[in-house]
Amino acid sequence: YGAACNISLCRDGGNLVRRQYHTTLPTERGLPVAMLTFGAVAATAKAGQYAVQGYNEWRRASEEAEQAAQKEKEERVAQGIDVDTGDEDKSAEKEQSQQAQKNDGKRENIFASFFNISVGAKYYEGGFEEQMTRKEAALILGVRESSASKRIKEAHRKLLILNHPDTGGSTYMAGKINEAKELLLKGKK
């Protein structure tokens, strides 16, 4: 039949089992190998064609954008607007200074401005009272006053890992975090 058959006897547990292996002869593999090779070459050529087409479109678009920018610059010069003074930069600086004056010294969350999210917004930003209250303790740990002891311990652990004195954190902050945990866990089991 054009295929090689091998028969072997193997022992499986206590029984003698006859196994038959079927292999394809090398002469029968020629056509499938050739077809796969030609298919791979055709796919590579098509990918190359798309790459060249994409590059040409990009180059054409960038040249058009450059020409449009040059034309806009020429129009501005013709209208008498000084392009090299950087009027846009000055107006942006004015807006930033006005925004800073509007905040009246309040700190801005830089993560919120860069990533449009409020990272760390649930944690207390400081200004500790002389005698810590349950409300302040809850704000420090980022939990509710009525939170379960498990949640309080988890929040305490996360914050202490971030602020531990052995890893460069502040001993004052670590003390406040510990004090907040003790105050919230007082009377809970």
mmCIF file of C-alpha atoms in Angstrom:
data_model
loop_
_atom_site.group_PDB
_atom_site.id
_atom_site.type_symbol
_atom_site.label_atom_id
_atom_site.label_comp_id
_atom_site.label_asym_id
_atom_site.label_seq_id
_atom_site.Cartn_x
_atom_site.Cartn_y
_atom_site.Cartn_z
ATOM 1 C CA TYR A 1 0.000 0.000 0.000
ATOM 2 C CA GLY A 2 3.008 2.301 -0.092
ATOM 3 C CA ALA A 3 3.209 2.779 3.676
ATOM 4 C CA ALA A 4 5.544 1.119 6.107
ATOM 5 C CA CYS A 5 3.963 -0.880 8.908
ATOM 6 C CA ASN A 6 5.856 -1.933 11.988
ATOM 7 C CA ILE A 7 4.513 -4.456 14.423
ATOM 8 C CA SER A 8 5.903 -4.872 17.905
ATOM 9 C CA LEU A 9 5.024 -6.871 20.959
ATOM 10 C CA CYS A 10 4.977 -5.019 24.282
ATOM 11 C CA ARG A 11 4.233 -6.111 27.784
ATOM 12 C CA ASP A 12 1.445 -4.085 29.412
ATOM 13 C CA GLY A 13 1.222 -5.115 33.047
ATOM 14 C CA GLY A 14 1.135 -8.920 32.860
ATOM 15 C CA ASN A 15 -0.331 -9.155 29.341
ATOM 16 C CA LEU A 16 1.462 -9.315 26.030
ATOM 17 C CA VAL A 17 0.045 -6.617 23.705
ATOM 18 C CA ARG A 18 0.570 -6.335 19.959
ATOM 19 C CA ARG A 19 1.086 -2.766 18.721
ATOM 20 C CA GLN A 20 1.135 -1.615 15.121
ATOM 21 C CA TYR A 21 2.810 1.596 13.949
ATOM 22 C CA HIS A 22 2.060 3.203 10.606
ATOM 23 C CA THR A 23 4.524 5.608 9.007
ATOM 24 C CA THR A 24 4.348 7.585 5.790
ATOM 25 C CA LEU A 25 7.085 6.862 3.291
ATOM 26 C CA PRO A 26 9.323 9.815 2.307
ATOM 27 C CA THR A 27 8.150 9.556 -1.302
ATOM 28 C CA GLU A 28 4.564 10.261 -0.216
ATOM 29 C CA ARG A 29 5.513 13.449 1.664
ATOM 30 C CA GLY A 30 6.760 15.367 -1.372
ATOM 31 C CA LEU A 31 3.507 16.905 -2.556
ATOM 32 C CA PRO A 32 2.275 18.177 0.856
ATOM 33 C CA VAL A 33 5.702 19.629 1.666
ATOM 34 C CA ALA A 34 5.874 21.402 -1.692
ATOM 35 C CA MET A 35 2.374 22.801 -1.243
ATOM 36 C CA LEU A 36 3.172 24.103 2.241
ATOM 37 C CA THR A 37 6.409 25.657 0.986
ATOM 38 C CA PHE A 38 4.703 27.443 -1.898
ATOM 39 C CA GLY A 39 1.914 28.594 0.423
ATOM 40 C CA ALA A 40 4.451 30.066 2.851
ATOM 41 C CA VAL A 41 6.283 31.844 0.035
ATOM 42 C CA ALA A 42 2.997 33.250 -1.318
ATOM 43 C CA ALA A 43 1.924 34.476 2.137
ATOM 44 C CA THR A 44 5.307 36.154 2.681
ATOM 45 C CA ALA A 45 5.114 37.853 -0.730
ATOM 46 C CA LYS A 46 1.590 39.132 0.002
ATOM 47 C CA ALA A 47 2.702 40.474 3.400
ATOM 48 C CA GLY A 48 5.619 42.247 1.696
ATOM 49 C CA GLN A 49 3.237 43.742 -0.847
ATOM 50 C CA TYR A 50 1.006 45.119 1.931
ATOM 51 C CA ALA A 51 4.037 46.495 3.781
ATOM 52 C CA VAL A 52 5.255 48.399 0.692
ATOM 53 C CA GLN A 53 1.727 49.672 0.016
ATOM 54 C CA GLY A 54 1.370 50.881 3.622
ATOM 55 C CA TYR A 55 4.749 52.624 3.538
ATOM 56 C CA ASN A 56 3.878 54.438 0.309
ATOM 57 C CA GLU A 57 0.556 55.616 1.757
ATOM 58 C CA TRP A 58 2.282 56.834 4.937
ATOM 59 C CA ARG A 59 4.950 58.695 2.960
ATOM 60 C CA ARG A 60 2.310 60.346 0.755
ATOM 61 C CA ALA A 61 0.228 61.381 3.807
ATOM 62 C CA SER A 62 3.231 62.784 5.678
ATOM 63 C CA GLU A 63 4.266 64.826 2.629
ATOM 64 C CA GLU A 64 0.732 66.225 2.342
ATOM 65 C CA ALA A 65 0.693 67.106 6.042
ATOM 66 C CA GLU A 66 4.067 68.808 5.729
ATOM 67 C CA GLN A 67 2.869 70.816 2.739
ATOM 68 C CA ALA A 68 -0.300 71.834 4.591
ATOM 69 C CA ALA A 69 1.743 72.970 7.600
ATOM 70 C CA GLN A 70 4.071 74.976 5.352
ATOM 71 C CA LYS A 71 1.075 76.576 3.600
ATOM 72 C CA GLU A 72 -0.517 77.474 6.962
ATOM 73 C CA LYS A 73 2.754 79.013 8.132
ATOM 74 C CA GLU A 74 2.985 81.092 4.960
ATOM 75 C CA GLU A 75 -0.609 82.286 5.431
ATOM 76 C CA ARG A 76 0.119 83.329 9.020
ATOM 77 C CA VAL A 77 3.200 85.250 7.943
ATOM 78 C CA ALA A 78 1.165 86.937 5.188
ATOM 79 C CA GLN A 79 -1.466 87.967 7.770
ATOM 80 C CA GLY A 80 1.208 89.462 10.003
ATOM 81 C CA ILE A 81 1.087 86.906 12.825
ATOM 82 C CA ASP A 82 4.588 86.310 14.173
ATOM 83 C CA VAL A 83 5.124 82.538 14.091
ATOM 84 C CA ASP A 84 8.440 82.369 15.951
ATOM 85 C CA THR A 85 7.409 84.245 19.137
ATOM 86 C CA GLY A 86 5.555 81.277 20.587
ATOM 87 C CA ASP A 87 2.325 83.087 21.458
ATOM 88 C CA GLU A 88 0.642 79.715 22.037
ATOM 89 C CA ASP A 89 3.213 78.783 24.695
ATOM 90 C CA LYS A 90 2.639 82.032 26.583
ATOM 91 C CA SER A 91 -1.135 81.588 26.598
ATOM 92 C CA ALA A 92 -0.763 78.023 27.902
ATOM 93 C CA GLU A 93 1.504 79.267 30.717
ATOM 94 C CA LYS A 94 -1.065 81.948 31.628
ATOM 95 C CA GLU A 95 -3.817 79.314 31.831
ATOM 96 C CA GLN A 96 -1.682 77.154 34.129
ATOM 97 C CA SER A 97 -0.856 80.052 36.449
ATOM 98 C CA GLN A 98 -4.539 81.068 36.596
ATOM 99 C CA GLN A 99 -5.469 77.464 37.432
ATOM 100 C CA ALA A 100 -2.840 77.409 40.196
ATOM 101 C CA GLN A 101 -4.236 80.630 41.673
ATOM 102 C CA LYS A 102 -7.747 79.184 41.484
ATOM 103 C CA ASN A 103 -6.706 76.155 43.585
ATOM 104 C CA ASP A 104 -5.548 78.485 46.414
ATOM 105 C CA GLY A 105 -2.698 76.239 47.493
ATOM 106 C CA LYS A 106 -4.579 72.933 47.381
ATOM 107 C CA ARG A 107 -2.497 70.028 46.173
ATOM 108 C CA GLU A 108 -3.382 68.509 42.831
ATOM 109 C CA ASN A 109 -3.502 64.744 42.306
ATOM 110 C CA ILE A 110 -1.029 64.343 39.439
ATOM 111 C CA PHE A 111 -2.284 60.848 38.615
ATOM 112 C CA ALA A 112 -5.759 62.229 38.035
ATOM 113 C CA SER A 113 -4.473 64.886 35.650
ATOM 114 C CA PHE A 114 -2.190 62.581 33.661
ATOM 115 C CA PHE A 115 -4.205 59.359 33.580
ATOM 116 C CA ASN A 116 -7.722 60.733 34.114
ATOM 117 C CA ILE A 117 -8.183 58.498 37.163
ATOM 118 C CA SER A 118 -8.158 59.149 40.870
ATOM 119 C CA VAL A 119 -5.368 56.934 42.178
ATOM 120 C CA GLY A 120 -5.006 57.187 45.923
ATOM 121 C CA ALA A 121 -8.031 59.451 46.250
ATOM 122 C CA LYS A 122 -9.548 57.321 48.998
ATOM 123 C CA TYR A 123 -6.600 57.804 51.369
ATOM 124 C CA TYR A 124 -6.208 60.612 53.866
ATOM 125 C CA GLU A 125 -3.954 63.452 52.689
ATOM 126 C CA GLY A 126 -2.739 64.530 56.114
ATOM 127 C CA GLY A 127 -3.221 67.328 58.587
ATOM 128 C CA PHE A 128 -3.487 65.037 61.606
ATOM 129 C CA GLU A 129 -5.470 66.018 64.674
ATOM 130 C CA GLU A 130 -3.775 66.026 68.066
ATOM 131 C CA GLN A 131 -6.042 63.259 69.418
ATOM 132 C CA MET A 132 -6.984 60.788 66.654
ATOM 133 C CA THR A 133 -10.702 60.196 66.151
ATOM 134 C CA ARG A 134 -12.404 57.157 64.617
ATOM 135 C CA LYS A 135 -13.268 59.245 61.550
ATOM 136 C CA GLU A 136 -9.662 60.271 61.038
ATOM 137 C CA ALA A 137 -8.482 56.686 61.585
ATOM 138 C CA ALA A 138 -10.918 55.476 58.929
ATOM 139 C CA LEU A 139 -9.697 58.169 56.524
ATOM 140 C CA ILE A 140 -6.061 57.204 57.111
ATOM 141 C CA LEU A 141 -6.690 53.525 56.354
ATOM 142 C CA GLY A 142 -9.136 54.231 53.539
ATOM 143 C CA VAL A 143 -11.964 52.192 55.084
ATOM 144 C CA ARG A 144 -15.300 52.961 56.710
ATOM 145 C CA GLU A 145 -15.554 53.403 60.458
ATOM 146 C CA SER A 146 -17.869 50.392 60.571
ATOM 147 C CA SER A 147 -15.622 48.109 58.476
ATOM 148 C CA ALA A 148 -14.984 44.531 59.527
ATOM 149 C CA SER A 149 -11.759 43.805 61.360
ATOM 150 C CA LYS A 150 -10.502 41.717 58.425
ATOM 151 C CA ARG A 151 -10.854 44.680 56.061
ATOM 152 C CA ILE A 152 -9.165 47.022 58.545
ATOM 153 C CA LYS A 153 -6.240 44.606 58.918
ATOM 154 C CA GLU A 154 -5.883 44.256 55.126
ATOM 155 C CA ALA A 155 -5.863 48.037 54.637
ATOM 156 C CA HIS A 156 -3.378 48.438 57.492
ATOM 157 C CA ARG A 157 -1.087 45.807 55.987
ATOM 158 C CA LYS A 158 -1.150 47.401 52.499
ATOM 159 C CA LEU A 159 -0.384 50.864 53.838
ATOM 160 C CA LEU A 160 2.315 49.671 56.206
ATOM 161 C CA ILE A 161 4.061 47.783 53.408
ATOM 162 C CA LEU A 162 4.184 51.039 51.441
ATOM 163 C CA ASN A 163 5.252 53.207 54.401
ATOM 164 C CA HIS A 164 7.396 50.875 56.540
ATOM 165 C CA PRO A 165 10.509 52.546 58.021
ATOM 166 C CA ASP A 166 12.713 49.568 57.055
ATOM 167 C CA THR A 167 11.931 50.174 53.385
ATOM 168 C CA GLY A 168 12.431 53.944 53.450
ATOM 169 C CA GLY A 169 9.078 54.984 54.873
ATOM 170 C CA SER A 170 8.458 57.472 57.636
ATOM 171 C CA THR A 171 8.359 56.314 61.261
ATOM 172 C CA TYR A 172 5.793 59.038 61.947
ATOM 173 C CA MET A 173 3.489 57.772 59.183
ATOM 174 C CA ALA A 174 3.938 54.157 60.288
ATOM 175 C CA GLY A 175 3.017 55.203 63.831
ATOM 176 C CA LYS A 176 -0.107 57.009 62.628
ATOM 177 C CA ILE A 177 -1.135 53.971 60.539
ATOM 178 C CA ASN A 178 -0.659 51.673 63.530
ATOM 179 C CA GLU A 179 -2.574 54.080 65.778
ATOM 180 C CA ALA A 180 -5.448 54.194 63.283
ATOM 181 C CA LYS A 181 -5.622 50.393 63.173
ATOM 182 C CA GLU A 182 -5.595 50.085 66.963
ATOM 183 C CA LEU A 183 -8.312 52.724 67.337
ATOM 184 C CA LEU A 184 -10.619 51.089 64.770
ATOM 185 C CA LEU A 185 -10.058 47.560 66.103
ATOM 186 C CA LYS A 186 -10.684 48.616 69.719
ATOM 187 C CA GLY A 187 -13.707 46.665 70.895
ATOM 188 C CA LYS A 188 -13.805 44.408 67.783
ATOM 189 C CA LYS A 189 -12.730 40.805 67.622
#
